[in-house]
């Protein structure tokens, strides 16, 4: 395979698409000899075949990152200069945002406008934001007595392995690269096998920005081979991962081999609670945003909605289902849930079989538990009044939660009681690069974004200085 290759994307952008692993600032041959194909999801045709890195490539990438980490070329780059490099990278991403957005729209299937105005806007902001932090990472002095000086240094960790998902390809890369590089680490990053293209393009910009060879290395490939070899690699000091809880667990297990520092942003099943005093127009609008954004492919999607009885009729005011088959499916689940013993509040009076239109009347179970609510794709919701908080917390996950109320006291007391890393009051899915992101329980470990992400990419060293001998003079 020649490399890179010229591609014309759907909006007629022509660009050079790298297709090989990126190690030591070069696109290198894959040692596995295997390829993976990225697919145009609209027409199911292959966009391009990308070389798939095997464990041998991971070894080379880790060796390059280790060498760069120890090299004076990278060590002598001051915090201020790392900030300059990141800011330059932000400018290059801004310059090429149409190409990057085109690639992600193509590779991931998301609308181009969304890729451009949301994902790429955030990529640029994140590199600028962490460029700003790079020379502001410092420790504390801790006074204890006149005889002693103690201070902390927020030191680099070393080689960071980063494994990212397919739902926001370039953006997830920026979330992870920004703080890691601001703190002075080196990186081996693996993008998801479904969406490898934008990160490989980003690698060309990293090189152009002036990052020394080996500071950022990109390996393509499947999770079971390329991903697993990073998670278990003894030369990697930290692992950061985003996506499913199951894979997160496997990565954590593999990372235990050399006690890697770990950051996991895993799954969610986030609640959205609408109280009786909520502004219903807002609640409906954000409920839609909360589950439909990015085609529902967000780990913080608010996929469990709890609505107070008095607001319910207005909240679910809705039209027919998409087909007779879908309406029948909803009604079949309804019958099955009844058989499982659910208590029905509303929904017994469904339209007769010969009624016109594919309508299913709203169905409410008072005591719905998780086992009784499969994914139905219809007006099928559990209602809980007294126990909104208990129900909201009745999940192994704890990533996001949305609350709708106009009562300021209730808003803050419920926000405090909800077991989730992110709570939205009167919205859903709000996110900002300056605000930490991450979950409780099975939704992850550690926080990304904001100043908090810096602690995920530094380790604290404490220095004790004995001044006692001078005091005796
Ligand atoms: P999905 O099920 O949506 O594909 P995953 O959590 O399996 O989500 O994948 C997210 C990322 O984790 C991808 O980059 C994938 O290649 C990687 N991955 C999958 N399995 C493993 C594994 N066992 N070890 C390391 N990385 C993995």
Coordinates of C-alpha atoms and ligand atoms in Angstrom, one line a residue:
X1 CA 0.0 0.0 0.0
X2 CA 1.5 3.4 -0.9
X3 CA 1.3 6.0 1.7
X4 CA -0.2 8.5 2.2
X5 CA -3.0 8.3 -0.4
X6 CA -5.0 11.0 -2.0
X7 CA -8.7 10.9 -1.3
X8 CA -11.6 13.0 -2.3
X9 CA -14.2 13.1 0.4
X10 CA -17.9 13.5 -0.2
X11 CA -17.8 17.3 0.0
X12 CA -15.1 17.3 -2.7
X13 CA -12.3 18.0 -0.3
X14 CA -9.1 16.5 -1.5
X15 CA -6.5 15.5 1.1
X16 CA -3.7 13.1 1.7
X17 CA -4.9 10.3 4.0
X18 CA -2.2 8.4 6.0
X19 CA -3.0 4.8 6.5
X20 CA -0.1 3.4 8.5
X21 CA 0.9 3.4 12.1
X22 CA 2.6 6.7 13.1
X23 CA 5.8 6.0 15.1
X24 CA 8.7 8.5 15.7
X25 CA 7.0 11.1 13.5
X26 CA 6.9 8.7 10.6
X27 CA 4.2 6.6 9.0
X28 CA 5.7 3.1 9.2
X29 CA 5.0 -0.3 7.8
X30 CA 2.7 -2.4 9.8
X31 CA 4.5 -5.4 11.1
X32 CA 1.4 -7.5 11.4
X33 CA 0.8 -7.3 7.6
X34 CA -2.9 -7.1 8.3
X35 CA -5.3 -4.4 7.3
X36 CA -8.6 -3.1 8.5
X37 CA -11.1 -1.4 6.2
X38 CA -13.0 1.7 7.1
X39 CA -16.5 1.9 5.7
X40 CA -18.7 4.6 4.3
X41 CA -21.8 3.9 6.4
X42 CA -24.2 5.5 4.0
X43 CA -23.5 3.3 1.1
X44 CA -21.6 0.5 2.8
X45 CA -18.5 0.8 0.6
X46 CA -14.9 0.7 1.7
X47 CA -13.3 4.1 2.1
X48 CA -9.8 2.9 2.5
X49 CA -7.8 0.0 4.0
X50 CA -5.6 1.0 6.9
X51 CA -2.6 -1.0 8.0
X52 CA -3.4 -2.7 11.3
X53 CA -0.7 -2.6 13.9
X54 CA 0.1 -5.7 15.8
X55 CA 1.9 -6.2 19.1
X56 CA 5.3 -5.7 17.3
X57 CA 4.2 -2.2 16.2
X58 CA 3.0 -1.5 19.8
X59 CA 6.5 -2.5 21.0
X60 CA 8.1 -0.1 18.5
X61 CA 5.7 2.7 19.5
X62 CA 6.3 2.2 23.2
X63 CA 10.0 2.2 22.6
X64 CA 9.8 5.4 20.7
X65 CA 7.7 7.0 23.4
X66 CA 10.1 5.9 26.1
X67 CA 13.0 7.2 24.2
X68 CA 11.3 10.5 23.6
X69 CA 10.3 10.8 27.3
X70 CA 13.9 10.5 28.4
X71 CA 15.4 12.6 25.6
X72 CA 16.7 16.0 26.4
X73 CA 14.9 17.2 23.2
X74 CA 11.5 16.7 25.0
X75 CA 12.7 17.2 28.6
X76 CA 14.1 20.6 27.7
X77 CA 10.8 21.8 26.3
X78 CA 9.6 24.1 29.1
X79 CA 5.9 24.2 30.2
X80 CA 5.6 27.5 28.3
X81 CA 7.0 26.0 25.1
X82 CA 4.7 23.0 25.5
X83 CA 1.9 25.5 25.6
X84 CA 3.3 27.1 22.4
X85 CA 3.3 23.7 20.7
X86 CA -0.3 22.9 21.8
X87 CA -1.4 26.3 20.7
X88 CA 0.2 25.8 17.3
X89 CA -1.5 22.4 17.0
X90 CA -4.8 24.1 17.8
X91 CA -4.2 26.6 15.0
X92 CA -3.4 23.8 12.5
X93 CA -6.6 21.9 13.5
X94 CA -8.5 25.1 12.9
X95 CA -6.8 25.5 9.5
X96 CA -7.7 22.0 8.5
X97 CA -11.0 21.7 10.4
X98 CA -12.9 21.1 7.1
X99 CA -10.8 18.2 6.3
X100 CA -10.9 16.7 9.8
X101 CA -14.7 17.2 10.0
X102 CA -15.1 15.6 6.6
X103 CA -13.1 12.6 7.6
X104 CA -15.1 12.1 10.8
X105 CA -18.4 12.7 9.1
X106 CA -17.4 10.1 6.5
X107 CA -15.8 7.6 8.9
X108 CA -18.3 7.8 11.7
X109 CA -21.5 8.7 9.9
X110 CA -22.3 11.9 11.8
X111 CA -23.6 14.9 10.0
X112 CA -20.8 17.1 8.6
X113 CA -22.2 20.3 10.3
X114 CA -22.1 18.5 13.6
X115 CA -18.6 17.2 13.0
X116 CA -17.4 20.7 12.1
X117 CA -19.3 23.0 14.5
X118 CA -19.3 20.7 17.5
X119 CA -16.5 18.1 17.4
X120 CA -13.8 20.2 15.6
X121 CA -14.7 23.4 17.4
X122 CA -14.0 21.4 20.6
X123 CA -10.8 19.9 19.3
X124 CA -9.4 23.4 18.6
X125 CA -10.6 24.7 22.0
X126 CA -9.1 21.8 23.9
X127 CA -5.6 22.1 22.4
X128 CA -5.7 25.9 23.1
X129 CA -7.1 25.4 26.6
X130 CA -4.4 22.9 27.6
X131 CA -1.8 25.0 25.9
X132 CA -2.8 27.6 28.4
X133 CA -2.3 25.2 31.3
X134 CA 1.1 23.9 30.3
X135 CA 3.1 26.5 32.2
X136 CA 0.7 26.6 35.2
X137 CA 1.3 23.2 36.6
X138 CA 2.9 23.5 39.9
X139 CA 2.9 22.1 43.4
X140 CA 2.6 23.5 46.9
X141 CA 4.9 24.4 49.8
X142 CA 3.6 23.0 53.0
X143 CA 4.8 24.7 56.2
X144 CA 5.3 22.4 59.2
X145 CA 8.0 23.9 61.3
X146 CA 11.0 26.3 61.0
X147 CA 13.3 23.3 60.8
X148 CA 11.7 21.9 57.8
X149 CA 10.7 22.9 54.3
X150 CA 8.4 20.6 52.4
X151 CA 7.2 21.1 48.9
X152 CA 5.5 19.1 46.1
X153 CA 6.2 18.8 42.5
X154 CA 3.5 17.8 40.0
X155 CA 5.8 15.5 37.9
X156 CA 5.2 13.8 34.6
X157 CA 4.0 10.2 34.6
X158 CA 5.9 8.9 31.6
X159 CA 4.5 6.9 28.7
X160 CA 0.7 7.2 28.5
X161 CA -1.3 4.6 26.6
X162 CA -4.6 6.0 25.3
X163 CA -7.5 3.9 23.9
X164 CA -10.3 5.8 22.4
X165 CA -13.8 5.1 21.0
X166 CA -15.5 5.7 17.7
X167 CA -18.3 8.1 18.6
X168 CA -16.3 11.3 18.6
X169 CA -13.0 10.2 17.0
X170 CA -11.0 13.5 16.7
X171 CA -12.6 15.0 19.8
X172 CA -11.8 12.0 22.0
X173 CA -8.2 12.1 20.8
X174 CA -8.0 15.8 21.8
X175 CA -9.6 15.1 25.2
X176 CA -6.7 12.6 25.9
X177 CA -3.8 14.2 24.1
X178 CA -4.3 17.8 25.4
X179 CA -3.7 17.2 29.1
X180 CA -1.2 14.4 28.6
X181 CA 1.1 16.7 26.5
X182 CA 0.5 19.8 28.6
X183 CA 1.9 17.8 31.5
X184 CA 5.0 16.7 29.5
X185 CA 4.2 13.0 29.0
X186 CA 4.7 11.0 25.8
X187 CA 1.8 9.0 24.3
X188 CA 0.9 5.9 22.4
X189 CA -2.7 6.3 21.2
X190 CA -5.0 3.8 19.6
X191 CA -8.1 4.9 17.9
X192 CA -11.1 2.7 17.4
X193 CA -10.9 0.3 14.5
X194 CA -14.1 1.7 13.1
X195 CA -12.8 5.2 12.9
X196 CA -9.0 5.4 12.4
X197 CA -8.7 8.1 9.8
X198 CA -9.0 11.5 11.5
X199 CA -6.4 10.6 14.2
X200 CA -3.9 9.5 11.5
X201 CA -4.5 12.9 9.8
X202 CA -4.1 14.6 13.1
X203 CA -0.7 12.9 13.4
X204 CA 0.5 14.9 10.4
X205 CA -0.5 18.1 12.2
X206 CA 1.2 17.0 15.4
X207 CA 4.4 16.6 13.4
X208 CA 3.9 19.9 11.6
X209 CA 3.3 21.7 14.9
X210 CA 6.9 20.7 15.9
X211 CA 6.4 18.0 18.5
X212 CA 9.7 16.0 18.7
X213 CA 9.7 12.5 17.2
X214 CA 8.2 9.8 19.5
X215 CA 6.2 12.2 21.7
X216 CA 3.0 11.1 20.1
X217 CA 2.7 7.7 18.4
X218 CA -0.5 6.3 16.8
X219 CA -1.2 2.6 16.4
X220 CA -4.2 1.4 14.4
X221 CA -5.8 -1.9 15.0
X222 CA -8.4 -4.0 16.7
X223 CA -9.0 -3.9 20.4
X224 CA -8.1 -7.5 21.0
X225 CA -4.6 -7.2 19.5
X226 CA -3.4 -3.6 19.2
X227 CA -5.5 -2.4 22.2
X228 CA -4.7 -5.4 24.5
X229 CA -1.0 -5.0 23.8
X230 CA -1.1 -1.4 25.0
X231 CA -3.1 -2.2 28.1
X232 CA -0.7 -4.9 29.2
X233 CA 2.6 -3.4 28.0
X234 CA 5.2 -3.1 30.7
X235 CA 6.7 0.0 29.1
X236 CA 3.5 2.0 29.6
X237 CA 3.1 3.9 32.8
X238 CA -0.5 5.1 32.5
X239 CA -3.6 4.0 30.6
X240 CA -6.6 6.1 29.7
X241 CA -9.7 4.5 28.1
X242 CA -13.1 5.6 27.0
X243 CA -16.1 3.4 26.2
X244 CA -17.7 0.3 27.5
X245 CA -17.6 -0.9 31.1
X246 CA -16.8 -4.5 30.0
X247 CA -13.7 -3.4 28.0
X248 CA -12.8 -1.0 30.8
X249 CA -12.7 -4.0 33.2
X250 CA -10.5 -6.0 30.8
X251 CA -8.1 -3.1 30.4
X252 CA -7.9 -2.5 34.1
X253 CA -7.1 -6.2 34.6
X254 CA -4.3 -6.0 31.9
X255 CA -3.0 -2.7 33.4
X256 CA -2.6 -4.4 36.8
X257 CA 0.4 -6.3 35.4
X258 CA 2.7 -3.3 36.2
X259 CA 0.3 -1.3 38.3
X260 CA -0.4 1.4 35.7
X261 CA -2.1 4.6 36.7
X262 CA -5.6 4.4 35.2
X263 CA -8.3 6.7 34.0
X264 CA -11.5 5.0 32.7
X265 CA -14.6 6.8 31.3
X266 CA -17.0 3.9 30.8
X267 CA -20.7 3.3 30.2
X268 CA -23.8 5.0 31.5
X269 CA -27.6 4.6 31.8
X270 CA -28.3 8.1 32.9
X271 CA -31.6 9.2 34.5
X272 CA -33.6 12.3 33.7
X273 CA -36.1 13.3 36.4
X274 CA -38.9 15.7 35.7
X275 CA -40.6 17.0 38.9
X276 CA -44.1 18.4 39.0
X277 CA -43.0 22.0 39.0
X278 CA -40.6 21.6 36.0
X279 CA -40.8 23.9 32.9
X280 CA -42.1 21.2 30.7
X281 CA -41.1 22.8 27.4
X282 CA -37.5 22.7 28.6
X283 CA -37.8 19.2 30.0
X284 CA -39.2 17.9 26.7
X285 CA -36.6 19.7 24.6
X286 CA -33.7 18.5 26.7
X287 CA -35.1 14.9 27.0
X288 CA -35.0 14.8 23.2
X289 CA -31.4 16.2 23.2
X290 CA -30.4 13.9 26.0
X291 CA -31.2 10.7 24.1
X292 CA -31.1 11.6 20.4
X293 CA -27.8 13.6 20.2
X294 CA -25.1 12.0 18.1
X295 CA -27.7 9.3 17.1
X296 CA -28.0 8.2 20.7
X297 CA -24.3 7.2 20.7
X298 CA -23.2 9.1 23.9
X299 CA -22.2 7.5 27.1
X300 CA -24.1 10.2 29.1
X301 CA -27.4 9.8 27.1
X302 CA -30.3 10.3 29.5
X303 CA -32.0 7.0 28.6
X304 CA -34.1 6.6 31.7
X305 CA -36.8 9.2 32.1
X306 CA -38.8 9.6 35.3
X307 CA -41.8 12.0 35.1
X308 CA -44.1 13.1 37.9
X309 CA -47.7 11.9 37.4
X310 CA -49.1 15.5 37.2
X311 CA -46.7 16.4 34.3
X312 CA -46.9 13.1 32.5
X313 CA -49.8 13.6 30.1
X314 CA -48.3 16.8 28.8
X315 CA -44.8 15.4 28.7
X316 CA -45.6 12.4 26.5
X317 CA -48.1 14.1 24.2
X318 CA -47.2 12.3 21.1
X319 CA -48.2 11.0 17.6
X320 CA -48.3 7.6 16.1
X321 CA -45.5 5.0 16.0
X322 CA -43.4 4.5 12.8
X323 CA -45.2 1.3 11.7
X324 CA -47.9 -1.2 12.7
X325 CA -45.1 -3.6 13.5
X326 CA -43.5 -1.1 15.9
X327 CA -46.8 -0.4 17.6
X328 CA -47.4 -4.2 17.9
X329 CA -43.9 -4.6 19.4
X330 CA -44.6 -2.0 22.1
X331 CA -47.9 -3.7 22.9
X332 CA -46.2 -7.1 23.1
X333 CA -43.7 -5.7 25.6
X334 CA -46.6 -4.2 27.5
X335 CA -48.3 -7.6 27.8
X336 CA -45.0 -9.2 28.8
X337 CA -44.3 -6.7 31.5
X338 CA -47.8 -7.2 32.8
X339 CA -47.1 -11.0 33.0
X340 CA -43.9 -10.2 34.9
X341 CA -46.1 -8.5 37.5
X342 CA -45.7 -4.8 36.8
X343 CA -48.4 -2.5 38.2
X344 CA -50.0 -0.5 35.5
X345 CA -50.9 3.1 36.1
X346 CA -51.9 4.0 32.5
X347 CA -52.1 2.1 29.3
X348 CA -54.8 -0.5 29.7
X349 CA -57.1 1.3 27.2
X350 CA -55.1 0.8 24.0
X351 CA -56.8 1.6 20.6
X352 CA -58.9 -1.3 19.2
X353 CA -57.2 -3.5 16.6
X354 CA -59.2 -1.9 13.8
X355 CA -58.4 1.7 14.8
X356 CA -56.9 4.0 12.1
X357 CA -53.2 5.0 12.7
X358 CA -50.3 3.3 14.4
X359 CA -51.1 4.7 17.8
X360 CA -50.0 3.2 21.1
X361 CA -51.3 5.1 24.1
X362 CA -48.8 6.0 26.8
X363 CA -47.9 3.1 29.0
X364 CA -46.9 3.7 32.6
X365 CA -45.8 1.2 35.2
X366 CA -45.7 2.4 38.7
X367 CA -43.1 -0.1 40.0
X368 CA -41.1 -0.6 36.9
X369 CA -37.7 -2.1 37.7
X370 CA -34.8 -2.5 35.3
X371 CA -35.7 -6.0 34.4
X372 CA -39.1 -5.1 33.3
X373 CA -38.1 -2.3 31.0
X374 CA -36.2 -3.6 27.9
X375 CA -35.3 -1.0 25.3
X376 CA -38.7 -0.5 23.7
X377 CA -38.4 2.5 21.5
X378 CA -41.9 3.8 22.3
X379 CA -43.9 5.8 24.8
X380 CA -43.1 3.4 27.5
X381 CA -41.8 4.9 30.7
X382 CA -41.7 4.2 34.4
X383 CA -43.2 6.9 36.7
X384 CA -41.9 7.4 40.2
X385 CA -42.8 10.1 42.6
X386 CA -41.6 9.8 46.1
X387 CA -38.6 7.7 45.1
X388 CA -37.3 9.7 42.2
X389 CA -33.8 9.8 43.7
X390 CA -33.8 6.1 44.6
X391 CA -34.9 5.2 41.2
X392 CA -32.4 7.5 39.6
X393 CA -29.7 5.9 41.6
X394 CA -31.0 2.3 41.0
X395 CA -28.3 1.5 38.5
X396 CA -24.8 0.2 38.5
X397 CA -23.8 3.2 36.5
X398 CA -23.2 6.8 37.6
X399 CA -22.1 9.0 34.8
X400 CA -24.8 11.7 34.2
X401 CA -28.2 12.7 35.6
X402 CA -30.6 15.4 34.6
X403 CA -33.1 17.1 37.0
X404 CA -36.0 19.3 35.9
X405 CA -37.5 21.6 38.5
X406 CA -38.0 25.3 39.2
X407 CA -37.5 24.8 42.9
X408 CA -33.9 25.9 43.7
X409 CA -33.7 24.0 47.0
X410 CA -35.0 20.8 45.5
X411 CA -32.6 21.2 42.6
X412 CA -29.5 21.4 44.8
X413 CA -30.5 18.8 47.3
X414 CA -31.4 16.3 44.6
X415 CA -28.1 17.1 42.8
X416 CA -26.2 16.3 45.9
X417 CA -28.1 13.1 46.5
X418 CA -27.7 11.7 42.9
X419 CA -24.9 9.2 42.6
X420 CA -23.3 10.5 39.4
X421 CA -20.2 12.4 38.3
X422 CA -22.2 14.9 36.3
X423 CA -25.6 16.4 37.2
X424 CA -27.5 18.8 34.9
X425 CA -30.1 21.0 36.4
X426 CA -32.7 21.9 33.7
X427 CA -30.6 20.6 30.8
X428 CA -28.9 17.5 29.5
X429 CA -25.6 16.7 27.9
X430 CA -24.0 20.1 28.7
X431 CA -20.2 19.7 28.5
X432 CA -17.3 22.1 28.3
X433 CA -13.6 21.5 28.0
X434 CA -13.0 23.6 31.2
X435 CA -15.4 21.4 33.3
X436 CA -14.5 18.0 34.6
X437 CA -16.1 14.9 33.1
X438 CA -16.3 11.4 34.5
X439 CA -18.4 9.0 36.5
X440 CA -19.2 7.2 39.8
X441 CA -19.6 3.5 40.2
X442 CA -19.3 1.4 37.0
X443 CA -19.0 4.5 34.9
X444 CA -15.4 5.0 35.5
X445 CA -12.4 6.1 37.4
X446 CA -10.9 9.6 37.4
X447 CA -11.9 12.7 35.6
X448 CA -11.1 14.1 32.2
X449 CA -11.2 17.8 31.0
X450 CA -10.7 20.9 33.0
X451 CA -8.0 21.4 35.6
X452 CA -8.9 18.0 37.1
X453 CA -7.5 16.2 34.1
X454 CA -4.0 17.5 35.0
X455 CA -4.0 15.4 38.1
X456 CA -4.7 12.3 35.8
X457 CA -1.5 13.0 33.9
X458 CA 0.9 14.0 36.7
X459 CA 2.1 12.3 39.8
X460 CA 3.0 14.1 43.1
X461 CA 6.5 14.1 44.4
X462 CA 7.1 15.5 47.8
X463 CA 10.5 16.9 48.8
X464 CA 11.4 17.2 52.5
X465 CA 14.2 19.7 53.2
X466 CA 15.9 19.6 56.6
X467 CA 16.7 23.2 57.7
X468 CA 17.4 22.3 61.3
X469 CA 21.2 22.3 61.0
X470 CA 21.1 26.0 60.0
X471 CA 18.7 26.9 62.8
X472 CA 21.3 25.6 65.3
X473 CA 24.1 27.9 64.1
Ligands
LIG1 P1 -17.5 -0.9 21.3 O1 -18.1 -2.1 22.0 O2 -18.4 0.2 21.1 O3 -16.7 -1.2 20.1 P2 -15.2 -1.0 23.1 O4 -15.2 -0.6 24.6 O5 -15.1 -2.5 22.9 O6 -16.5 -0.4 22.5 O7 -14.0 -0.3 22.3 C1 -13.6 1.0 22.6 C2 -12.1 1.0 22.3 O8 -11.5 0.0 23.1 C3 -11.7 0.7 20.9 O9 -10.6 1.5 20.6 C4 -11.3 -0.8 20.9 O10 -10.5 -1.2 19.9 C5 -10.7 -0.9 22.2 N1 -10.7 -2.3 22.8 C6 -11.6 -3.2 22.7 N2 -11.3 -4.3 23.4 C7 -10.1 -4.1 24.0 C8 -9.2 -4.8 24.8 N3 -9.5 -6.1 25.2 N4 -8.1 -4.3 25.2 C9 -7.8 -3.0 24.9 N5 -8.5 -2.2 24.1 C10 -9.7 -2.8 23.6

